[in-house]
């Protein structure tokens, strides 16, 4: 059986391209990580659900995956260009806290969200401040030919590499307008490689360098960490679509300079063969902004009684290159779907106890039954088509409900499909989350449910209704006759 080639949309060429690894049998992937000055919002987490799905599909296709996600704990300014303050320095001074404590706290919070969404741990989390020496070495090696010094630091001359800005497609007047003018820059798009600490100021994070005491530019970090850990060229670089405009074109320019590479008609000259970008999660209520008080982060979803995997499902239901609009109704629909899927999958898998620990590999699946085989092929073809998860999910639904097929093979197939999509086989109790507004704990709810069951059995409907109302007042919705067998949920 031959399978459709794995095809991924390359933002650099704006075309789908077959995946052809740089190193036989391997896939090396770098994802731009979070800037750890605040909690991630759920839009940020869409970027990592996407990167995780990509990684799982590469593993499913049999590639040995090395995934790296960085932690930006220095250098990211409040503006994506070169203006504003360092996001971490700003947070530290506003909260009168040590910058290192802030970075540690939000790194831990980010990793907790990664776990909650069942995103696999990358092979390595690279932390920017661990790579300062490597950044200075990198900058030193390109400084003569590609950089110049001005008062505020060492700048990259974007005219010194071929095809600057191709990833963004247009370095338009409008685009350039967003880049603040810094006195002495040769080209509007030139960016800081090393930011010298202004005289009379001190930063909590600063290091000595050939260009004075200061801190690295944000773009430099990713070029250095990706190149050092994965080696240029590596296979795939990912990030949110905003990075297609400034951050990644600048990384690419640095990579070209470092490798002594030519123009970008050869995609490998960019440092990675394929550049992939997830589209945005958008929200009309304005709560995506980290500056709004109660912003949309996973904790808010949990506080309202939504299991984080409902959000993973919401992401999977859309193609990663489509904009996804957030709504509470949409999240509720995703929660219902993931619960239904889980009930079905656990029934299908139940007896055999089949599980796939962290990843599934297509070649390991022995499926002889023709109907199941066809489902497997359709599932794989959907994912091979630039990670079409919405279609893969519908095929999974079909597999879960397939009748008159060998139970063991069905169990193995369903377990593998769930694993590829990163949906763990949780028990239904695990899916219940008590919203903050609810005042009962689970044991109390279960006890009330038992009392109510007894009242109903005794046809004492007055008592049973009273218990239901009592529970409702405490934020618990009783679900009589729920087809999925969920007796109650946080209301
Ligand atoms: P940051 O911490 O700002 O560097 O962002 C971390 C990741 O989240 C980056 O890959 C961004 O491109 C991505 N991102 C930011 N906002 C959104 C959004 N609303 N939807 C999807 N991805 C986003
Ligand atoms: Zn980056």
Short mmCIF file of C-alpha atoms and ligand atoms in Angstrom, two decimals:
data_model
loop_
_atom_site.label_atom_id
_atom_site.label_comp_id
_atom_site.label_asym_id
_atom_site.label_seq_id
_atom_site.Cartn_x
_atom_site.Cartn_y
_atom_site.Cartn_z
CA UNK A 1 0.00 0.00 0.00
CA UNK A 2 1.48 3.32 -0.94
CA UNK A 3 0.50 6.36 1.01
CA UNK A 4 -0.05 9.90 -0.08
CA UNK A 5 3.12 11.91 0.51
CA UNK A 6 3.07 14.17 3.54
CA UNK A 7 2.46 17.62 2.12
CA UNK A 8 2.95 20.79 4.14
CA UNK A 9 2.25 24.39 3.21
CA UNK A 10 5.49 26.34 3.04
CA UNK A 11 4.92 30.01 3.84
CA UNK A 12 8.19 30.86 2.13
CA UNK A 13 7.01 29.63 -1.27
CA UNK A 14 3.30 30.02 -0.44
CA UNK A 15 2.83 26.49 -1.79
CA UNK A 16 2.13 23.03 -0.41
CA UNK A 17 5.30 20.95 -0.66
CA UNK A 18 6.09 17.28 -0.07
CA UNK A 19 8.04 16.79 3.14
CA UNK A 20 11.56 15.58 2.29
CA UNK A 21 13.69 15.43 5.43
CA UNK A 22 17.18 16.88 5.53
CA UNK A 23 18.38 13.80 7.44
CA UNK A 24 16.98 10.43 6.40
CA UNK A 25 14.18 9.26 8.65
CA UNK A 26 14.37 12.33 10.89
CA UNK A 27 12.30 15.43 11.38
CA UNK A 28 13.83 18.43 13.13
CA UNK A 29 11.38 21.11 14.12
CA UNK A 30 11.84 24.46 15.87
CA UNK A 31 8.90 26.42 17.27
CA UNK A 32 9.16 30.00 18.47
CA UNK A 33 8.31 29.85 22.13
CA UNK A 34 6.60 32.22 24.51
CA UNK A 35 7.91 35.45 25.92
CA UNK A 36 7.55 34.75 29.61
CA UNK A 37 6.44 38.09 31.02
CA UNK A 38 2.78 37.15 31.51
CA UNK A 39 0.46 34.15 31.30
CA UNK A 40 -0.08 32.82 27.81
CA UNK A 41 -3.53 33.50 26.39
CA UNK A 42 -5.34 30.71 24.60
CA UNK A 43 -4.42 32.22 21.23
CA UNK A 44 -0.75 31.65 22.09
CA UNK A 45 -1.60 28.08 22.99
CA UNK A 46 -3.12 27.54 19.52
CA UNK A 47 0.42 27.91 18.17
CA UNK A 48 1.60 25.01 20.35
CA UNK A 49 -1.41 22.77 19.73
CA UNK A 50 -0.57 23.24 16.05
CA UNK A 51 3.15 22.51 16.53
CA UNK A 52 2.24 19.46 18.62
CA UNK A 53 -0.14 18.18 15.96
CA UNK A 54 2.61 18.60 13.38
CA UNK A 55 5.01 16.67 15.61
CA UNK A 56 2.52 13.89 16.23
CA UNK A 57 1.83 13.54 12.50
CA UNK A 58 5.56 13.37 11.77
CA UNK A 59 5.91 10.63 14.41
CA UNK A 60 2.87 8.85 12.97
CA UNK A 61 4.60 8.91 9.60
CA UNK A 62 7.59 7.18 11.19
CA UNK A 63 10.03 10.09 11.41
CA UNK A 64 12.24 10.38 14.47
CA UNK A 65 11.19 13.75 15.75
CA UNK A 66 13.42 16.32 17.44
CA UNK A 67 11.25 19.23 18.48
CA UNK A 68 12.67 22.34 20.13
CA UNK A 69 10.66 25.13 21.71
CA UNK A 70 12.47 28.14 23.11
CA UNK A 71 11.66 30.24 26.12
CA UNK A 72 12.22 33.93 25.48
CA UNK A 73 13.28 35.30 28.83
CA UNK A 74 15.11 38.33 27.45
CA UNK A 75 15.10 40.60 24.45
CA UNK A 76 11.50 40.77 23.24
CA UNK A 77 10.54 44.41 23.11
CA UNK A 78 7.03 45.71 23.69
CA UNK A 79 7.01 46.45 19.98
CA UNK A 80 7.87 43.72 17.45
CA UNK A 81 10.20 46.14 15.74
CA UNK A 82 12.96 47.78 17.66
CA UNK A 83 11.11 50.24 19.79
CA UNK A 84 9.75 50.11 23.30
CA UNK A 85 11.07 48.41 26.37
CA UNK A 86 12.05 44.84 26.95
CA UNK A 87 8.81 43.06 27.90
CA UNK A 88 10.47 41.33 30.82
CA UNK A 89 12.30 44.36 32.14
CA UNK A 90 9.01 46.28 31.97
CA UNK A 91 7.07 43.60 33.85
CA UNK A 92 9.81 43.41 36.47
CA UNK A 93 9.87 47.14 37.13
CA UNK A 94 6.04 47.38 37.19
CA UNK A 95 5.77 44.60 39.71
CA UNK A 96 8.93 45.40 41.62
CA UNK A 97 10.05 41.82 41.25
CA UNK A 98 13.21 40.17 40.07
CA UNK A 99 13.16 39.55 36.36
CA UNK A 100 14.40 36.02 36.96
CA UNK A 101 11.46 35.29 39.27
CA UNK A 102 9.03 36.63 36.69
CA UNK A 103 10.56 34.49 33.96
CA UNK A 104 10.49 31.40 36.17
CA UNK A 105 6.90 31.92 37.25
CA UNK A 106 5.53 32.38 33.72
CA UNK A 107 7.68 29.61 32.28
CA UNK A 108 6.12 27.24 34.81
CA UNK A 109 2.64 28.58 34.01
CA UNK A 110 3.25 28.06 30.30
CA UNK A 111 4.46 24.50 30.83
CA UNK A 112 1.40 23.75 32.96
CA UNK A 113 -0.82 24.85 30.05
CA UNK A 114 1.26 22.70 27.70
CA UNK A 115 0.53 19.67 29.91
CA UNK A 116 -3.14 20.53 30.32
CA UNK A 117 -3.59 20.61 26.56
CA UNK A 118 -1.78 17.28 26.19
CA UNK A 119 0.95 18.91 24.13
CA UNK A 120 3.97 16.62 24.15
CA UNK A 121 7.13 17.89 25.78
CA UNK A 122 9.67 18.91 23.15
CA UNK A 123 13.04 17.16 23.10
CA UNK A 124 14.47 20.41 24.39
CA UNK A 125 13.24 23.69 25.86
CA UNK A 126 15.98 26.14 24.99
CA UNK A 127 16.14 29.14 27.31
CA UNK A 128 17.44 32.32 25.68
CA UNK A 129 19.60 33.43 28.61
CA UNK A 130 21.49 30.10 28.48
CA UNK A 131 22.67 30.99 24.98
CA UNK A 132 24.14 34.47 25.44
CA UNK A 133 27.72 33.39 24.64
CA UNK A 134 26.53 31.57 21.54
CA UNK A 135 24.60 34.67 20.48
CA UNK A 136 27.71 36.83 20.85
CA UNK A 137 29.70 34.31 18.78
CA UNK A 138 27.03 34.25 16.09
CA UNK A 139 26.83 38.04 15.95
CA UNK A 140 30.63 38.32 15.86
CA UNK A 141 30.78 35.98 12.88
CA UNK A 142 28.36 38.08 10.81
CA UNK A 143 29.20 41.55 12.14
CA UNK A 144 31.89 42.48 9.59
CA UNK A 145 29.90 41.73 6.50
CA UNK A 146 26.31 42.31 7.61
CA UNK A 147 26.10 44.66 10.58
CA UNK A 148 26.94 48.19 11.66
CA UNK A 149 27.13 49.95 14.97
CA UNK A 150 25.13 52.96 16.03
CA UNK A 151 24.60 54.48 19.46
CA UNK A 152 21.84 52.09 20.41
CA UNK A 153 23.77 48.98 19.46
CA UNK A 154 24.69 46.60 16.67
CA UNK A 155 22.25 46.56 13.74
CA UNK A 156 21.70 44.14 10.91
CA UNK A 157 21.85 45.65 7.43
CA UNK A 158 18.91 44.05 5.65
CA UNK A 159 20.27 45.18 2.27
CA UNK A 160 23.26 42.88 2.79
CA UNK A 161 21.33 39.67 2.04
CA UNK A 162 19.41 38.66 -1.06
CA UNK A 163 15.60 38.63 -1.04
CA UNK A 164 15.15 40.25 2.35
CA UNK A 165 11.51 40.06 3.42
CA UNK A 166 10.42 37.41 0.93
CA UNK A 167 8.59 35.48 3.65
CA UNK A 168 6.47 38.54 4.41
CA UNK A 169 6.02 38.98 0.66
CA UNK A 170 5.80 42.72 0.74
CA UNK A 171 8.06 45.09 2.51
CA UNK A 172 5.51 47.76 1.74
CA UNK A 173 5.48 51.37 2.78
CA UNK A 174 2.76 50.38 5.20
CA UNK A 175 4.88 47.55 6.60
CA UNK A 176 7.86 49.82 6.97
CA UNK A 177 5.66 52.37 8.65
CA UNK A 178 5.27 49.98 11.54
CA UNK A 179 8.99 49.88 12.08
CA UNK A 180 10.04 52.76 14.26
CA UNK A 181 12.82 54.89 12.99
CA UNK A 182 15.97 54.64 15.04
CA UNK A 183 18.54 57.36 14.55
CA UNK A 184 21.31 56.19 12.24
CA UNK A 185 19.65 53.10 10.73
CA UNK A 186 20.58 52.53 7.10
CA UNK A 187 17.31 50.93 6.05
CA UNK A 188 13.94 51.18 7.74
CA UNK A 189 13.77 47.40 8.12
CA UNK A 190 17.22 47.05 9.77
CA UNK A 191 16.98 45.58 13.25
CA UNK A 192 19.00 45.32 16.43
CA UNK A 193 21.24 42.31 16.91
CA UNK A 194 22.63 43.66 20.18
CA UNK A 195 20.96 46.42 22.17
CA UNK A 196 23.47 48.50 24.09
CA UNK A 197 22.27 49.63 27.51
CA UNK A 198 21.84 53.42 27.28
CA UNK A 199 24.36 55.41 29.34
CA UNK A 200 23.17 55.98 32.88
CA UNK A 201 20.72 53.06 32.80
CA UNK A 202 21.07 49.56 34.14
CA UNK A 203 19.05 46.57 33.14
CA UNK A 204 18.45 43.59 35.39
CA UNK A 205 19.59 41.43 32.51
CA UNK A 206 22.67 42.64 30.69
CA UNK A 207 25.94 41.17 29.53
CA UNK A 208 29.27 42.39 28.22
CA UNK A 209 29.84 42.11 24.49
CA UNK A 210 32.18 43.51 21.83
CA UNK A 211 29.45 46.16 21.27
CA UNK A 212 29.22 47.19 24.90
CA UNK A 213 27.13 46.06 27.81
CA UNK A 214 23.61 45.19 26.79
CA UNK A 215 21.20 42.48 25.73
CA UNK A 216 20.62 40.45 22.57
CA UNK A 217 17.91 41.26 20.05
CA UNK A 218 14.95 38.93 20.03
CA UNK A 219 15.45 37.72 16.45
CA UNK A 220 19.03 36.74 17.18
CA UNK A 221 17.91 34.32 19.89
CA UNK A 222 15.89 32.11 17.59
CA UNK A 223 18.54 31.95 14.86
CA UNK A 224 21.15 30.91 17.42
CA UNK A 225 19.09 28.37 19.33
CA UNK A 226 17.58 26.73 16.25
CA UNK A 227 20.91 26.55 14.43
CA UNK A 228 22.83 25.32 17.42
CA UNK A 229 20.45 22.59 18.52
CA UNK A 230 19.09 21.41 15.18
CA UNK A 231 21.87 22.43 12.73
CA UNK A 232 21.29 24.50 9.58
CA UNK A 233 19.38 23.69 7.52
CA UNK A 234 16.79 21.91 9.62
CA UNK A 235 13.39 20.76 8.47
CA UNK A 236 10.57 22.91 9.76
CA UNK A 237 10.27 26.21 11.60
CA UNK A 238 6.88 27.10 13.08
CA UNK A 239 5.20 30.09 14.66
CA UNK A 240 2.05 32.17 14.61
CA UNK A 241 1.21 34.10 11.47
CA UNK A 242 2.27 37.41 13.03
CA UNK A 243 5.85 36.13 12.93
CA UNK A 244 5.67 35.86 9.15
CA UNK A 245 5.93 39.62 8.90
CA UNK A 246 8.96 40.68 10.96
CA UNK A 247 10.43 38.09 13.33
CA UNK A 248 10.90 35.28 10.83
CA UNK A 249 12.11 37.42 7.90
CA UNK A 250 14.73 38.76 10.30
CA UNK A 251 15.69 35.29 11.50
CA UNK A 252 16.00 34.24 7.87
CA UNK A 253 18.25 37.19 7.02
CA UNK A 254 20.54 36.34 9.96
CA UNK A 255 20.61 32.66 8.94
CA UNK A 256 21.53 33.58 5.36
CA UNK A 257 24.32 35.78 6.68
CA UNK A 258 25.61 33.11 9.08
CA UNK A 259 25.57 30.34 6.46
CA UNK A 260 26.99 32.59 3.72
CA UNK A 261 23.95 31.56 1.69
CA UNK A 262 22.49 33.14 -1.42
CA UNK A 263 18.93 34.09 -2.30
CA UNK A 264 15.74 32.45 -1.22
CA UNK A 265 14.81 30.74 -4.47
CA UNK A 266 16.49 27.87 -2.66
CA UNK A 267 14.34 27.56 0.47
CA UNK A 268 17.15 25.84 2.40
CA UNK A 269 19.14 29.08 2.33
CA UNK A 270 16.68 30.39 4.87
CA UNK A 271 17.98 28.00 7.52
CA UNK A 272 14.90 25.75 7.41
CA UNK A 273 13.34 23.92 4.48
CA UNK A 274 9.77 24.73 5.43
CA UNK A 275 8.31 27.66 7.36
CA UNK A 276 4.85 26.99 8.74
CA UNK A 277 2.48 29.45 10.39
CA UNK A 278 -0.74 28.94 12.27
CA UNK A 279 -3.45 31.49 11.81
CA UNK A 280 -4.87 33.46 14.72
CA UNK A 281 -7.49 32.69 17.27
CA UNK A 282 -9.60 35.82 17.25
CA UNK A 283 -12.01 37.04 19.82
CA UNK A 284 -14.56 39.78 19.42
CA UNK A 285 -14.91 40.43 23.12
CA UNK A 286 -11.40 41.88 23.31
CA UNK A 287 -10.40 39.46 26.06
CA UNK A 288 -7.48 38.08 24.12
CA UNK A 289 -5.40 41.03 25.10
CA UNK A 290 -3.14 40.31 28.03
CA UNK A 291 -3.68 43.86 29.19
CA UNK A 292 -7.41 43.30 29.84
CA UNK A 293 -8.05 42.19 33.41
CA UNK A 294 -9.73 38.82 32.97
CA UNK A 295 -8.07 37.76 29.77
CA UNK A 296 -8.69 34.55 27.89
CA UNK A 297 -6.32 32.06 29.35
CA UNK A 298 -6.76 28.41 30.10
CA UNK A 299 -7.44 29.12 33.76
CA UNK A 300 -10.48 31.22 32.84
CA UNK A 301 -11.83 28.34 30.77
CA UNK A 302 -11.27 25.98 33.68
CA UNK A 303 -12.86 28.40 36.14
CA UNK A 304 -15.94 28.33 33.99
CA UNK A 305 -16.04 24.55 34.00
CA UNK A 306 -14.48 23.81 30.61
CA UNK A 307 -11.89 21.09 30.46
CA UNK A 308 -8.74 22.29 28.62
CA UNK A 309 -9.17 19.49 26.10
CA UNK A 310 -12.36 21.18 24.91
CA UNK A 311 -10.04 23.94 23.70
CA UNK A 312 -7.74 21.42 22.03
CA UNK A 313 -10.80 20.01 20.26
CA UNK A 314 -11.80 23.53 19.23
CA UNK A 315 -8.40 23.99 17.61
CA UNK A 316 -8.51 20.62 15.86
CA UNK A 317 -11.94 21.36 14.42
CA UNK A 318 -10.43 24.18 12.37
CA UNK A 319 -7.60 23.94 9.87
CA UNK A 320 -4.49 25.52 11.35
CA UNK A 321 -4.23 28.00 8.49
CA UNK A 322 -7.77 29.29 9.01
CA UNK A 323 -8.63 32.01 11.39
CA UNK A 324 -10.56 30.59 14.32
CA UNK A 325 -13.08 32.69 16.12
CA UNK A 326 -13.42 32.09 19.82
CA UNK A 327 -16.86 31.97 21.42
CA UNK A 328 -18.15 30.33 24.57
CA UNK A 329 -20.84 28.60 22.48
CA UNK A 330 -18.17 27.22 20.20
CA UNK A 331 -16.21 26.01 23.21
CA UNK A 332 -19.30 24.34 24.65
CA UNK A 333 -19.91 22.58 21.32
CA UNK A 334 -16.28 21.41 21.33
CA UNK A 335 -16.64 20.17 24.91
CA UNK A 336 -19.75 18.19 23.98
CA UNK A 337 -17.96 16.73 20.99
CA UNK A 338 -14.89 15.71 22.90
CA UNK A 339 -17.01 14.08 25.62
CA UNK A 340 -19.05 12.18 23.05
CA UNK A 341 -15.92 11.09 21.24
CA UNK A 342 -14.37 9.97 24.48
CA UNK A 343 -17.39 7.94 25.51
CA UNK A 344 -17.42 6.25 22.10
CA UNK A 345 -13.68 5.70 22.02
CA UNK A 346 -13.61 4.20 25.51
CA UNK A 347 -16.45 1.86 24.56
CA UNK A 348 -14.60 0.83 21.41
CA UNK A 349 -11.36 0.30 23.25
CA UNK A 350 -12.81 -0.84 26.58
CA UNK A 351 -12.40 -4.58 26.61
CA UNK A 352 -9.02 -4.72 24.95
CA UNK A 353 -7.62 -1.97 27.18
CA UNK A 354 -5.72 -0.73 24.15
CA UNK A 355 -3.74 2.42 24.76
CA UNK A 356 -1.05 4.22 22.89
CA UNK A 357 1.14 5.91 25.42
CA UNK A 358 2.49 9.04 23.82
CA UNK A 359 2.54 8.57 20.10
CA UNK A 360 1.29 6.26 17.43
CA UNK A 361 3.16 5.02 14.39
CA UNK A 362 1.14 4.08 11.36
CA UNK A 363 3.50 1.32 10.28
CA UNK A 364 2.98 -0.48 13.61
CA UNK A 365 -0.75 -0.87 13.06
CA UNK A 366 -1.89 -4.22 11.76
CA UNK A 367 -5.32 -3.61 10.24
CA UNK A 368 -6.57 -6.33 7.88
CA UNK A 369 -10.27 -5.58 7.83
CA UNK A 370 -11.03 -3.76 4.57
CA UNK A 371 -13.45 -1.22 6.07
CA UNK A 372 -11.12 -0.30 8.89
CA UNK A 373 -8.21 -0.18 6.49
CA UNK A 374 -10.13 2.28 4.30
CA UNK A 375 -10.78 4.46 7.36
CA UNK A 376 -7.13 4.33 8.29
CA UNK A 377 -6.15 5.39 4.79
CA UNK A 378 -8.62 8.28 4.76
CA UNK A 379 -7.48 9.43 8.19
CA UNK A 380 -3.86 9.35 7.11
CA UNK A 381 -4.60 11.04 3.78
CA UNK A 382 -6.37 13.90 5.59
CA UNK A 383 -3.43 14.51 7.90
CA UNK A 384 -0.94 14.11 5.06
CA UNK A 385 -2.82 16.89 3.26
CA UNK A 386 -1.26 19.76 5.23
CA UNK A 387 -2.62 18.50 8.57
CA UNK A 388 -6.32 18.54 7.75
CA UNK A 389 -7.48 17.78 11.28
CA UNK A 390 -11.18 18.69 10.74
CA UNK A 391 -11.45 15.89 8.17
CA UNK A 392 -9.36 13.49 10.28
CA UNK A 393 -11.79 14.05 13.16
CA UNK A 394 -14.79 13.08 11.05
CA UNK A 395 -13.00 9.89 9.99
CA UNK A 396 -12.27 9.18 13.66
CA UNK A 397 -16.00 9.61 14.40
CA UNK A 398 -16.72 7.00 11.70
CA UNK A 399 -14.17 4.61 13.15
CA UNK A 400 -15.67 4.95 16.63
CA UNK A 401 -19.14 4.07 15.37
CA UNK A 402 -18.09 1.40 12.83
CA UNK A 403 -20.26 -1.72 13.21
CA UNK A 404 -19.55 -5.35 12.35
CA UNK A 405 -15.80 -4.98 12.29
CA UNK A 406 -13.28 -6.99 14.33
CA UNK A 407 -13.29 -5.50 17.84
CA UNK A 408 -9.54 -5.79 18.45
CA UNK A 409 -8.61 -4.09 15.21
CA UNK A 410 -11.17 -1.37 15.80
CA UNK A 411 -9.77 -0.81 19.29
CA UNK A 412 -6.23 -0.52 17.95
CA UNK A 413 -7.29 1.85 15.19
CA UNK A 414 -9.33 4.14 17.43
CA UNK A 415 -6.59 4.26 20.08
CA UNK A 416 -4.01 5.19 17.47
CA UNK A 417 -6.21 7.89 15.92
CA UNK A 418 -6.87 9.41 19.34
CA UNK A 419 -3.14 9.43 20.05
CA UNK A 420 -2.26 11.12 16.75
CA UNK A 421 -4.74 13.88 17.52
CA UNK A 422 -3.46 14.14 21.07
CA UNK A 423 -6.77 13.25 22.71
CA UNK A 424 -6.04 11.18 25.80
CA UNK A 425 -8.50 8.48 26.85
CA UNK A 426 -9.60 10.17 30.03
CA UNK A 427 -12.34 8.72 32.18
CA UNK A 428 -15.48 10.79 32.14
CA UNK A 429 -14.99 11.80 35.79
CA UNK A 430 -11.72 13.44 34.76
CA UNK A 431 -13.64 15.65 32.40
CA UNK A 432 -15.72 17.23 35.07
CA UNK A 433 -14.41 20.50 36.25
CA UNK A 434 -16.02 22.43 39.00
CA UNK A 435 -16.54 26.01 37.94
CA UNK A 436 -15.48 28.57 40.47
CA UNK A 437 -19.11 29.56 40.98
CA UNK A 438 -20.04 26.03 42.11
CA UNK A 439 -20.02 25.55 45.86
CA UNK A 440 -20.06 21.77 46.19
CA UNK A 441 -17.27 19.32 45.93
CA UNK A 442 -17.58 16.20 43.82
CA UNK A 443 -18.26 13.80 46.67
CA UNK A 444 -21.08 15.99 47.85
CA UNK A 445 -22.55 16.17 44.36
CA UNK A 446 -22.34 12.40 43.98
CA UNK A 447 -24.00 11.96 47.40
CA UNK A 448 -26.80 14.35 46.41
CA UNK A 449 -27.18 12.49 43.12
CA UNK A 450 -27.54 9.19 45.03
CA UNK A 451 -30.17 10.69 47.32
CA UNK A 452 -32.01 11.98 44.31
CA UNK A 453 -31.86 8.59 42.58
CA UNK A 454 -33.35 6.96 45.68
CA UNK A 455 -36.10 9.59 45.81
CA UNK A 456 -36.96 9.01 42.18
CA UNK A 457 -36.97 5.24 42.68
CA UNK A 458 -39.46 5.80 45.51
CA UNK A 459 -41.43 8.09 43.17
CA UNK A 460 -40.84 10.97 45.59
CA UNK A 461 -40.58 13.55 42.85
CA UNK A 462 -40.92 16.50 45.16
CA UNK A 463 -37.69 15.54 46.93
CA UNK A 464 -35.93 14.71 43.69
CA UNK A 465 -36.89 18.10 42.21
CA UNK A 466 -35.81 19.87 45.37
CA UNK A 467 -32.39 18.21 45.21
CA UNK A 468 -32.07 19.21 41.58
CA UNK A 469 -32.88 22.84 42.40
CA UNK A 470 -30.48 22.78 45.31
CA UNK A 471 -27.71 21.54 43.02
CA UNK A 472 -28.58 24.10 40.34
CA UNK A 473 -28.26 26.87 42.90
CA UNK A 474 -24.76 25.66 43.56
CA UNK A 475 -23.75 25.64 39.91
CA UNK A 476 -24.42 21.98 39.09
CA UNK A 477 -26.70 20.99 36.24
CA UNK A 478 -28.42 17.60 36.57
CA UNK A 479 -28.82 15.85 33.24
CA UNK A 480 -31.61 13.30 33.28
CA UNK A 481 -31.56 10.93 30.34
CA UNK A 482 -28.35 12.29 28.88
CA UNK A 483 -27.65 9.96 25.94
CA UNK A 484 -24.00 9.90 26.83
CA UNK A 485 -24.67 8.87 30.36
CA UNK A 486 -23.29 12.04 31.94
CA UNK A 487 -25.48 12.48 34.95
CA UNK A 488 -24.39 15.97 35.88
CA UNK A 489 -22.10 18.70 34.80
CA UNK A 490 -20.92 21.95 36.21
CA UNK A 491 -23.65 24.34 35.08
P1 LIG B 1 4.58 35.39 22.10
O1 LIG B 1 4.66 34.90 23.52
O2 LIG B 1 3.88 36.71 21.98
O3 LIG B 1 5.92 35.40 21.41
O4 LIG B 1 3.64 34.37 21.31
C1 LIG B 1 3.78 32.98 21.33
C2 LIG B 1 3.18 32.37 20.08
O5 LIG B 1 1.76 32.62 19.99
C3 LIG B 1 3.76 32.91 18.79
O6 LIG B 1 3.99 31.83 17.89
C4 LIG B 1 2.68 33.82 18.25
O7 LIG B 1 2.75 33.96 16.87
C5 LIG B 1 1.44 33.06 18.68
N1 LIG B 1 0.20 33.87 18.78
C6 LIG B 1 0.06 35.08 19.36
N2 LIG B 1 -1.24 35.47 19.35
C7 LIG B 1 -1.94 34.48 18.75
C8 LIG B 1 -3.34 34.28 18.44
N3 LIG B 1 -4.27 35.16 18.77
N4 LIG B 1 -3.69 33.13 17.82
C9 LIG B 1 -2.76 32.21 17.49
N5 LIG B 1 -1.43 32.32 17.76
C10 LIG B 1 -1.02 33.45 18.38
ZN1 LIG B 2 11.41 32.99 17.24
#
